[in-house]
mmCIF file of C-alpha atoms and ligand atoms in Angstrom:
data_model
loop_
_atom_site.group_PDB
_atom_site.id
_atom_site.type_symbol
_atom_site.label_atom_id
_atom_site.label_comp_id
_atom_site.label_asym_id
_atom_site.label_seq_id
_atom_site.Cartn_x
_atom_site.Cartn_y
_atom_site.Cartn_z
ATOM 1 C CA MET A 1 0.083 0.066 -0.246
ATOM 2 C CA VAL A 2 1.440 3.276 -0.993
ATOM 3 C CA ASP A 3 1.544 5.890 1.576
ATOM 4 C CA THR A 4 0.398 9.249 0.398
ATOM 5 C CA GLN A 5 -0.165 11.389 3.987
ATOM 6 C CA SER A 6 4.018 12.386 4.462
ATOM 7 C CA PRO A 7 6.714 14.314 2.601
ATOM 8 C CA THR A 8 6.621 14.810 -1.002
ATOM 9 C CA PHE A 9 9.483 13.844 -2.861
ATOM 10 C CA SER A 10 10.035 17.848 -4.464
ATOM 11 C CA GLN A 11 10.202 18.993 -0.591
ATOM 12 C CA HIS A 12 12.970 16.082 -0.190
ATOM 13 C CA ALA A 13 14.892 16.828 -3.378
ATOM 14 C CA GLN A 14 15.230 19.970 -2.115
ATOM 15 C CA ARG A 15 16.995 18.685 0.866
ATOM 16 C CA LEU A 16 19.491 17.840 -1.877
ATOM 17 C CA HIS A 17 19.411 19.362 -4.928
ATOM 18 C CA GLY A 18 21.717 21.676 -4.412
ATOM 19 C CA ARG A 19 24.324 19.919 -2.434
ATOM 20 C CA ILE A 20 24.231 17.411 -5.418
ATOM 21 C CA ASP A 21 24.343 20.168 -7.954
ATOM 22 C CA ALA A 22 27.629 21.989 -6.195
ATOM 23 C CA ALA A 23 29.595 18.874 -5.750
ATOM 24 C CA LEU A 24 28.878 17.604 -9.694
ATOM 25 C CA GLN A 25 29.808 21.520 -10.556
ATOM 26 C CA SER A 26 33.209 21.334 -8.298
ATOM 27 C CA ARG A 27 34.101 17.900 -10.192
ATOM 28 C CA CYS A 28 33.998 19.766 -13.605
ATOM 29 C CA ALA A 29 36.740 21.757 -12.613
ATOM 30 C CA LEU A 30 39.295 20.030 -14.703
ATOM 31 C CA ALA A 31 43.254 20.716 -14.846
ATOM 32 C CA ASP A 32 45.126 21.690 -16.993
ATOM 33 C CA GLY A 33 44.837 19.457 -20.452
ATOM 34 C CA CYS A 34 41.095 19.425 -21.278
ATOM 35 C CA PRO A 35 40.272 21.855 -23.661
ATOM 36 C CA ALA A 36 37.781 25.047 -23.062
ATOM 37 C CA ASN A 37 35.404 23.781 -25.986
ATOM 38 C CA LEU A 38 35.449 19.775 -24.470
ATOM 39 C CA LEU A 39 34.704 21.386 -20.863
ATOM 40 C CA ALA A 40 32.632 23.561 -21.613
ATOM 41 C CA ALA A 41 30.357 20.512 -23.505
ATOM 42 C CA ILE A 42 31.002 18.513 -20.526
ATOM 43 C CA ARG A 43 29.660 20.946 -18.284
ATOM 44 C CA TYR A 44 26.419 21.954 -20.843
ATOM 45 C CA SER A 45 25.574 18.188 -20.617
ATOM 46 C CA LEU A 46 26.378 16.821 -16.320
ATOM 47 C CA LEU A 47 25.276 20.358 -15.350
ATOM 48 C CA ALA A 48 22.048 19.927 -17.251
ATOM 49 C CA PRO A 49 18.701 20.269 -15.325
ATOM 50 C CA GLY A 50 18.056 16.683 -15.007
ATOM 51 C CA LYS A 51 15.952 15.580 -11.961
ATOM 52 C CA ARG A 52 19.262 13.838 -10.379
ATOM 53 C CA LEU A 53 17.298 11.084 -9.344
ATOM 54 C CA ARG A 54 19.855 8.342 -9.211
ATOM 55 C CA PRO A 55 22.218 10.853 -6.653
ATOM 56 C CA ILE A 56 19.413 10.895 -4.902
ATOM 57 C CA LEU A 57 18.799 7.350 -4.576
ATOM 58 C CA VAL A 58 22.261 6.998 -3.697
ATOM 59 C CA LEU A 59 22.540 9.551 -0.612
ATOM 60 C CA ALA A 60 18.598 7.945 0.039
ATOM 61 C CA ALA A 61 20.277 4.480 0.376
ATOM 62 C CA ALA A 62 23.439 5.668 1.879
ATOM 63 C CA GLU A 63 20.520 7.563 4.676
ATOM 64 C CA ALA A 64 18.223 4.304 5.002
ATOM 65 C CA CYS A 65 21.751 2.460 6.307
ATOM 66 C CA ASP A 66 22.570 5.311 8.682
ATOM 67 C CA GLY A 67 25.330 6.099 6.222
ATOM 68 C CA SER A 68 26.220 9.667 5.277
ATOM 69 C CA ILE A 69 25.392 12.103 2.971
ATOM 70 C CA ASP A 70 29.291 13.473 2.611
ATOM 71 C CA ALA A 71 30.808 9.889 2.328
ATOM 72 C CA ALA A 72 28.151 8.986 -0.160
ATOM 73 C CA MET A 73 28.221 12.042 -2.103
ATOM 74 C CA PRO A 74 31.369 11.130 -4.296
ATOM 75 C CA ALA A 75 29.298 7.711 -5.694
ATOM 76 C CA ALA A 76 26.541 10.533 -5.650
ATOM 77 C CA CYS A 77 28.033 12.065 -8.678
ATOM 78 C CA ALA A 78 29.577 8.938 -10.043
ATOM 79 C CA VAL A 79 26.369 7.690 -10.969
ATOM 80 C CA GLU A 80 25.239 11.005 -11.866
ATOM 81 C CA MET A 81 28.492 11.382 -14.750
ATOM 82 C CA VAL A 82 27.408 7.613 -16.052
ATOM 83 C CA HIS A 83 23.129 8.170 -16.628
ATOM 84 C CA ALA A 84 24.564 11.906 -18.004
ATOM 85 C CA TYR A 85 26.720 10.208 -20.435
ATOM 86 C CA SER A 86 24.714 7.711 -21.223
ATOM 87 C CA LEU A 87 21.804 10.241 -22.560
ATOM 88 C CA VAL A 88 24.544 12.068 -24.531
ATOM 89 C CA HIS A 89 25.072 9.102 -26.649
ATOM 90 C CA ASP A 90 22.067 7.886 -26.877
ATOM 91 C CA ASP A 91 21.283 11.238 -28.237
ATOM 92 C CA LEU A 92 23.438 11.039 -31.521
ATOM 93 C CA PRO A 93 21.904 10.273 -34.464
ATOM 94 C CA ALA A 94 23.966 6.959 -34.736
ATOM 95 C CA MET A 95 21.129 6.140 -31.861
ATOM 96 C CA ASP A 96 17.714 8.271 -31.420
ATOM 97 C CA ASP A 97 18.931 11.038 -33.317
ATOM 98 C CA ASP A 98 17.342 13.288 -30.297
ATOM 99 C CA ASP A 99 17.391 17.676 -30.394
ATOM 100 C CA LEU A 100 16.432 18.281 -27.451
ATOM 101 C CA ARG A 101 17.403 16.904 -23.690
ATOM 102 C CA ARG A 102 16.614 17.962 -20.108
ATOM 103 C CA GLY A 103 14.645 21.274 -21.769
ATOM 104 C CA GLN A 104 17.781 22.485 -24.266
ATOM 105 C CA PRO A 105 19.479 21.614 -27.470
ATOM 106 C CA THR A 106 21.175 17.943 -27.048
ATOM 107 C CA CYS A 107 25.151 17.614 -26.786
ATOM 108 C CA HIS A 108 26.058 16.999 -30.358
ATOM 109 C CA LYS A 109 23.356 19.973 -31.253
ATOM 110 C CA GLN A 110 25.076 22.357 -29.286
ATOM 111 C CA PHE A 111 28.024 21.496 -29.873
ATOM 112 C CA ASP A 112 28.814 18.605 -32.675
ATOM 113 C CA GLU A 113 28.692 15.526 -32.739
ATOM 114 C CA ALA A 114 32.856 14.758 -32.272
ATOM 115 C CA THR A 115 32.224 16.650 -28.773
ATOM 116 C CA ALA A 116 29.477 14.593 -27.785
ATOM 117 C CA ILE A 117 31.271 11.649 -27.817
ATOM 118 C CA LEU A 118 33.999 12.905 -26.069
ATOM 119 C CA VAL A 119 31.230 13.838 -24.335
ATOM 120 C CA GLY A 120 29.965 10.646 -22.902
ATOM 121 C CA ASP A 121 33.877 9.149 -22.988
ATOM 122 C CA ALA A 122 34.765 12.046 -20.800
ATOM 123 C CA LEU A 123 31.796 11.288 -18.572
ATOM 124 C CA LEU A 124 32.212 7.563 -18.470
ATOM 125 C CA THR A 125 35.796 8.090 -16.848
ATOM 126 C CA MET A 126 35.767 11.123 -14.533
ATOM 127 C CA ALA A 127 33.060 8.666 -12.728
ATOM 128 C CA PHE A 128 35.770 5.985 -12.513
ATOM 129 C CA GLU A 129 38.081 8.532 -11.514
ATOM 130 C CA THR A 130 36.038 9.737 -8.579
ATOM 131 C CA LEU A 131 34.312 6.874 -7.360
ATOM 132 C CA ALA A 132 38.278 5.312 -7.174
ATOM 133 C CA GLY A 133 40.267 8.510 -6.028
ATOM 134 C CA GLN A 134 37.211 9.720 -3.164
ATOM 135 C CA VAL A 135 35.644 6.746 -1.802
ATOM 136 C CA GLU A 136 36.398 6.019 1.295
ATOM 137 C CA PRO A 137 38.679 3.059 3.077
ATOM 138 C CA PRO A 138 39.883 2.122 -0.766
ATOM 139 C CA GLU A 139 37.895 -1.577 -0.594
ATOM 140 C CA VAL A 140 34.769 0.863 -0.696
ATOM 141 C CA ALA A 141 35.882 2.551 -3.831
ATOM 142 C CA ALA A 142 36.993 -0.728 -5.118
ATOM 143 C CA ALA A 143 33.467 -2.930 -4.763
ATOM 144 C CA CYS A 144 31.640 0.369 -6.037
ATOM 145 C CA CYS A 145 33.682 0.666 -9.048
ATOM 146 C CA ALA A 146 33.435 -3.553 -9.900
ATOM 147 C CA ALA A 147 29.387 -2.562 -9.238
ATOM 148 C CA LEU A 148 29.058 0.255 -11.359
ATOM 149 C CA ALA A 149 31.183 -1.094 -14.065
ATOM 150 C CA ARG A 150 29.465 -4.427 -13.721
ATOM 151 C CA ALA A 151 25.616 -1.938 -14.433
ATOM 152 C CA ALA A 152 26.989 0.215 -16.822
ATOM 153 C CA GLY A 153 28.600 -2.338 -19.341
ATOM 154 C CA PRO A 154 27.856 -5.021 -21.499
ATOM 155 C CA CYS A 155 25.646 -7.191 -19.696
ATOM 156 C CA ARG A 156 23.354 -4.491 -18.219
ATOM 157 C CA MET A 157 23.047 -1.206 -19.610
ATOM 158 C CA VAL A 158 25.103 -1.080 -22.728
ATOM 159 C CA GLY A 159 23.435 -4.538 -23.317
ATOM 160 C CA GLY A 160 19.026 -3.350 -23.226
ATOM 161 C CA GLN A 161 20.585 -0.346 -25.030
ATOM 162 C CA ALA A 162 22.183 -2.791 -27.516
ATOM 163 C CA ASP A 163 18.787 -5.108 -27.886
ATOM 164 C CA ASP A 164 17.015 -1.455 -27.938
ATOM 165 C CA VAL A 165 18.774 -0.108 -31.330
ATOM 166 C CA ALA A 166 18.579 -3.714 -32.775
ATOM 167 C CA GLY A 167 14.128 -3.597 -32.067
ATOM 168 C CA PRO A 168 11.687 -5.470 -31.176
ATOM 169 C CA GLY A 169 12.748 -9.371 -31.068
ATOM 170 C CA THR A 170 11.359 -12.569 -32.645
ATOM 171 C CA ASP A 171 8.959 -12.552 -29.647
ATOM 172 C CA GLY A 172 7.740 -9.385 -28.431
ATOM 173 C CA SER A 173 6.508 -10.312 -25.616
ATOM 174 C CA VAL A 174 6.530 -8.183 -21.885
ATOM 175 C CA GLU A 175 9.060 -10.357 -19.978
ATOM 176 C CA GLN A 176 11.490 -9.822 -23.556
ATOM 177 C CA LEU A 177 10.604 -5.915 -22.860
ATOM 178 C CA ASP A 178 11.413 -6.554 -18.949
ATOM 179 C CA TRP A 179 14.674 -7.897 -19.856
ATOM 180 C CA LEU A 180 15.649 -5.031 -21.466
ATOM 181 C CA HIS A 181 14.571 -2.176 -19.771
ATOM 182 C CA ARG A 182 16.546 -4.105 -16.387
ATOM 183 C CA ARG A 183 19.303 -3.965 -18.281
ATOM 184 C CA LYS A 184 18.954 -0.600 -20.135
ATOM 185 C CA THR A 185 16.955 1.478 -17.211
ATOM 186 C CA GLY A 186 16.640 -0.830 -14.093
ATOM 187 C CA ALA A 187 20.667 -1.692 -13.264
ATOM 188 C CA MET A 188 21.829 1.745 -12.994
ATOM 189 C CA ILE A 189 18.945 2.669 -10.771
ATOM 190 C CA ARG A 190 19.682 -0.807 -9.006
ATOM 191 C CA VAL A 191 23.880 0.102 -8.586
ATOM 192 C CA SER A 192 22.785 3.683 -7.637
ATOM 193 C CA LEU A 193 21.406 1.873 -4.377
ATOM 194 C CA LYS A 194 23.987 -0.580 -4.244
ATOM 195 C CA LEU A 195 27.022 2.219 -4.249
ATOM 196 C CA GLY A 196 24.763 4.515 -1.612
ATOM 197 C CA ALA A 197 23.878 1.351 0.735
ATOM 198 C CA LEU A 198 28.099 0.036 0.621
ATOM 199 C CA THR A 199 29.185 4.099 1.593
ATOM 200 C CA ALA A 200 26.724 3.148 4.580
ATOM 201 C CA GLY A 201 28.447 -0.184 5.496
ATOM 202 C CA ALA A 202 25.008 -2.092 4.974
ATOM 203 C CA SER A 203 23.865 -5.443 6.168
ATOM 204 C CA ALA A 204 23.135 -8.396 4.084
ATOM 205 C CA MET A 205 19.470 -8.071 4.626
ATOM 206 C CA GLN A 206 19.646 -3.933 4.026
ATOM 207 C CA MET A 207 21.310 -4.957 0.882
ATOM 208 C CA GLU A 208 18.831 -7.120 -0.119
ATOM 209 C CA ALA A 209 15.892 -5.267 0.803
ATOM 210 C CA LEU A 210 17.045 -1.938 -1.476
ATOM 211 C CA ASP A 211 17.954 -4.191 -4.576
ATOM 212 C CA ARG A 212 14.087 -5.345 -4.543
ATOM 213 C CA TYR A 213 12.885 -1.535 -4.224
ATOM 214 C CA GLY A 214 14.999 -0.513 -6.989
ATOM 215 C CA ASP A 215 14.259 -3.675 -9.050
ATOM 216 C CA ARG A 216 10.488 -2.564 -8.889
ATOM 217 C CA LEU A 217 11.509 0.665 -9.369
ATOM 218 C CA GLY A 218 13.414 0.574 -12.018
ATOM 219 C CA LEU A 219 11.027 -1.350 -14.064
ATOM 220 C CA ALA A 220 8.356 1.146 -12.713
ATOM 221 C CA PHE A 221 10.166 4.243 -14.164
ATOM 222 C CA GLN A 222 10.576 2.793 -17.800
ATOM 223 C CA ILE A 223 6.871 1.922 -17.615
ATOM 224 C CA THR A 224 5.988 5.761 -16.420
ATOM 225 C CA ASP A 225 8.854 6.989 -19.284
ATOM 226 C CA ASP A 226 6.606 5.047 -22.018
ATOM 227 C CA LEU A 227 3.428 6.308 -21.101
ATOM 228 C CA LEU A 228 4.807 10.080 -20.943
ATOM 229 C CA ASP A 229 5.789 10.052 -24.597
ATOM 230 C CA VAL A 230 2.053 8.819 -24.927
ATOM 231 C CA THR A 231 0.754 11.671 -22.854
ATOM 232 C CA GLY A 232 2.975 14.354 -21.990
ATOM 233 C CA ASP A 233 4.568 17.009 -23.717
ATOM 234 C CA ASP A 234 7.762 18.076 -24.743
ATOM 235 C CA ALA A 235 7.834 21.298 -22.463
ATOM 236 C CA ALA A 236 7.207 19.827 -19.472
ATOM 237 C CA ALA A 237 9.186 17.307 -19.759
ATOM 238 C CA GLY A 238 12.367 18.420 -21.903
ATOM 239 C CA LYS A 239 12.504 15.925 -24.288
ATOM 240 C CA ARG A 240 10.651 15.052 -27.503
ATOM 241 C CA VAL A 241 8.131 12.897 -26.817
ATOM 242 C CA GLY A 242 5.903 10.202 -28.846
ATOM 243 C CA LYS A 243 8.742 9.111 -30.335
ATOM 244 C CA ASP A 244 8.593 5.356 -29.290
ATOM 245 C CA ALA A 245 5.245 5.135 -31.679
ATOM 246 C CA ARG A 246 7.294 6.867 -34.480
ATOM 247 C CA GLN A 247 10.294 4.639 -34.437
ATOM 248 C CA GLY A 248 7.894 1.733 -33.746
ATOM 249 C CA LYS A 249 9.769 0.731 -30.258
ATOM 250 C CA LEU A 250 8.276 -2.006 -28.846
ATOM 251 C CA THR A 251 6.863 -0.446 -25.286
ATOM 252 C CA PHE A 252 5.237 -1.120 -22.551
ATOM 253 C CA PRO A 253 1.452 1.073 -23.542
ATOM 254 C CA GLY A 254 1.888 -0.416 -26.890
ATOM 255 C CA LEU A 255 1.848 -4.340 -25.860
ATOM 256 C CA LEU A 256 -0.340 -3.763 -22.687
ATOM 257 C CA GLY A 257 -2.458 -0.626 -23.189
ATOM 258 C CA ILE A 258 -2.407 2.711 -21.386
ATOM 259 C CA ASP A 259 -4.281 1.712 -18.830
ATOM 260 C CA GLU A 260 -2.950 -1.980 -17.840
ATOM 261 C CA SER A 261 0.545 -0.298 -18.493
ATOM 262 C CA ALA A 262 -0.468 2.103 -15.060
ATOM 263 C CA ARG A 263 -1.751 -0.942 -13.413
ATOM 264 C CA ARG A 264 1.495 -2.427 -13.540
ATOM 265 C CA ALA A 265 3.509 0.104 -13.096
ATOM 266 C CA GLU A 266 1.715 1.202 -9.396
ATOM 267 C CA ARG A 267 1.672 -2.859 -8.598
ATOM 268 C CA LEU A 268 5.624 -2.257 -8.799
ATOM 269 C CA ILE A 269 5.635 0.665 -6.549
ATOM 270 C CA GLY A 270 3.170 -1.147 -4.010
ATOM 271 C CA GLU A 271 5.816 -3.617 -4.465
ATOM 272 C CA ALA A 272 8.827 -1.364 -3.958
ATOM 273 C CA CYS A 273 7.433 0.470 -1.345
ATOM 274 C CA GLU A 274 6.673 -3.131 1.023
ATOM 275 C CA ALA A 275 10.706 -3.992 -0.116
ATOM 276 C CA LEU A 276 11.385 -1.564 2.187
ATOM 277 C CA LEU A 277 9.969 -2.422 4.842
ATOM 278 C CA PRO A 278 12.519 -4.734 6.868
ATOM 279 C CA LEU A 279 14.692 -1.317 6.622
ATOM 280 C CA GLY A 280 12.564 0.102 9.564
ATOM 281 C CA SER A 281 12.462 4.114 9.727
ATOM 282 C CA GLY A 282 14.385 6.372 7.481
ATOM 283 C CA THR A 283 13.000 5.118 4.437
ATOM 284 C CA GLU A 284 10.799 8.494 3.706
ATOM 285 C CA LEU A 285 12.716 9.965 0.922
ATOM 286 C CA LEU A 286 12.954 6.503 -0.719
ATOM 287 C CA ASN A 287 9.281 6.108 -0.343
ATOM 288 C CA ALA A 288 8.359 9.656 -1.267
ATOM 289 C CA LEU A 289 10.210 8.804 -4.987
ATOM 290 C CA ALA A 290 8.664 5.832 -5.346
ATOM 291 C CA ARG A 291 5.302 7.932 -5.257
ATOM 292 C CA TYR A 292 7.008 10.236 -6.975
ATOM 293 C CA VAL A 293 7.859 8.011 -9.979
ATOM 294 C CA LEU A 294 4.156 7.005 -10.813
ATOM 295 C CA GLU A 295 3.380 10.882 -10.542
ATOM 296 C CA ARG A 296 5.813 12.283 -12.652
ATOM 297 C CA ASN A 297 5.061 14.360 -15.899
ATOM 298 C CA ARG A 298 8.649 14.920 -16.957
HETATM 299 C C1 GRG B 301 24.027 4.732 -24.609
HETATM 300 C C2 GRG B 301 25.327 2.671 -23.695
HETATM 301 C C3 GRG B 301 23.878 4.367 -23.493
HETATM 302 C C4 GRG B 301 23.311 3.913 -22.904
HETATM 303 C C5 GRG B 301 21.245 4.479 -23.039
HETATM 304 C C6 GRG B 301 19.762 5.626 -20.492
HETATM 305 C C7 GRG B 301 19.439 5.203 -21.798
HETATM 306 C C8 GRG B 301 20.830 4.030 -21.896
HETATM 307 C C9 GRG B 301 19.070 5.752 -22.721
HETATM 308 C C10 GRG B 301 18.242 6.474 -22.668
HETATM 309 C C11 GRG B 301 17.015 6.647 -23.150
HETATM 310 C C12 GRG B 301 15.907 6.698 -22.388
HETATM 311 C C13 GRG B 301 14.689 7.830 -22.591
HETATM 312 C C14 GRG B 301 15.452 5.825 -21.462
HETATM 313 C C15 GRG B 301 14.359 5.502 -20.990
HETATM 314 C C16 GRG B 301 14.576 5.513 -19.269
HETATM 315 C C17 GRG B 301 15.423 6.928 -19.099
HETATM 316 C C18 GRG B 301 16.518 6.208 -18.680
HETATM 317 C C19 GRG B 301 15.236 8.117 -18.962
HETATM 318 C C20 GRG B 301 16.138 9.364 -18.957
HETATM 319 O O1 GRG B 301 15.898 9.778 -17.153
HETATM 320 P P1 GRG B 301 15.785 10.760 -16.202
HETATM 321 O O2 GRG B 301 14.231 11.147 -16.393
HETATM 322 O O3 GRG B 301 17.044 12.390 -17.158
HETATM 323 O O4 GRG B 301 16.018 10.185 -14.854
HETATM 324 P P2 GRG B 301 16.781 12.812 -16.175
HETATM 325 O O5 GRG B 301 17.256 14.141 -17.409
HETATM 326 O O6 GRG B 301 15.720 13.784 -15.432
HETATM 327 O O7 GRG B 301 18.409 12.288 -15.436
#
């Protein structure tokens, strides 16, 4: 059952947004060697007004496991760097070929294609430099690097993206769509929670609860993304909507219809919130974020 009485996600998020943006900004002060145009494009893409859901998940997971925001912040920045890279590359002509992202021209439109490819390369490597150099102690930093590499790599995010680019597979089933999105979108959501938990020294029980929450949240997030593509508008979403149908993509509303997709997302969010119960108190933000995923318009 989803609780509707506690503070909204935006009330919670306000507390963290400024801190996340300041932390990202400080990590864009790159030393000699980074050309001014590349730096401008990195800043343009990373600091653009995204929702910062993944870094908020890192910090919320750390809080839920009695960890500190400061200790989790490098990991929060690292996941946002990988996410920002994936968006820049996804928008390229060879992939989704988009001209609008986060309410502004996509990186390759504002700069050029070569720069956008290099921005992705830079953000991906900056993420691992941040984890390796700024997460303490070194064993936790190594565990964070391994987890993020796996989630962003060929068997998870990149693999899901490859299947998405290749187009609908043979059976076009819900299970096939779930598997694609568990990798393309869900893996980065799950690993955000894992990194937050790792920086907090979480127990196996806490890790497992957060992972179950992340699995359900990730799929629900993708369903609401598909729904927004049908029912949302460009201005609110900050990106072009209606593209899935134009590109003939297999989507949840395309497969199940709008109402059944919305019910499926609601069920998943209910399961996500239930998964948090063993964690006891300290999960308010995670609960609020789950509700927000159902209600979001961007
Ligand atoms: C290029 C290797 C590679 C992977 C790209 C993330 C991704 C994989 C593609 C993005 C395409 C897309 C619309 C995926 C659906 C879900 C999703 C990840 C939406 C974007 O995330 P938000 O809504 O974005 O959290 P903001 O801008 O708010 O951070």
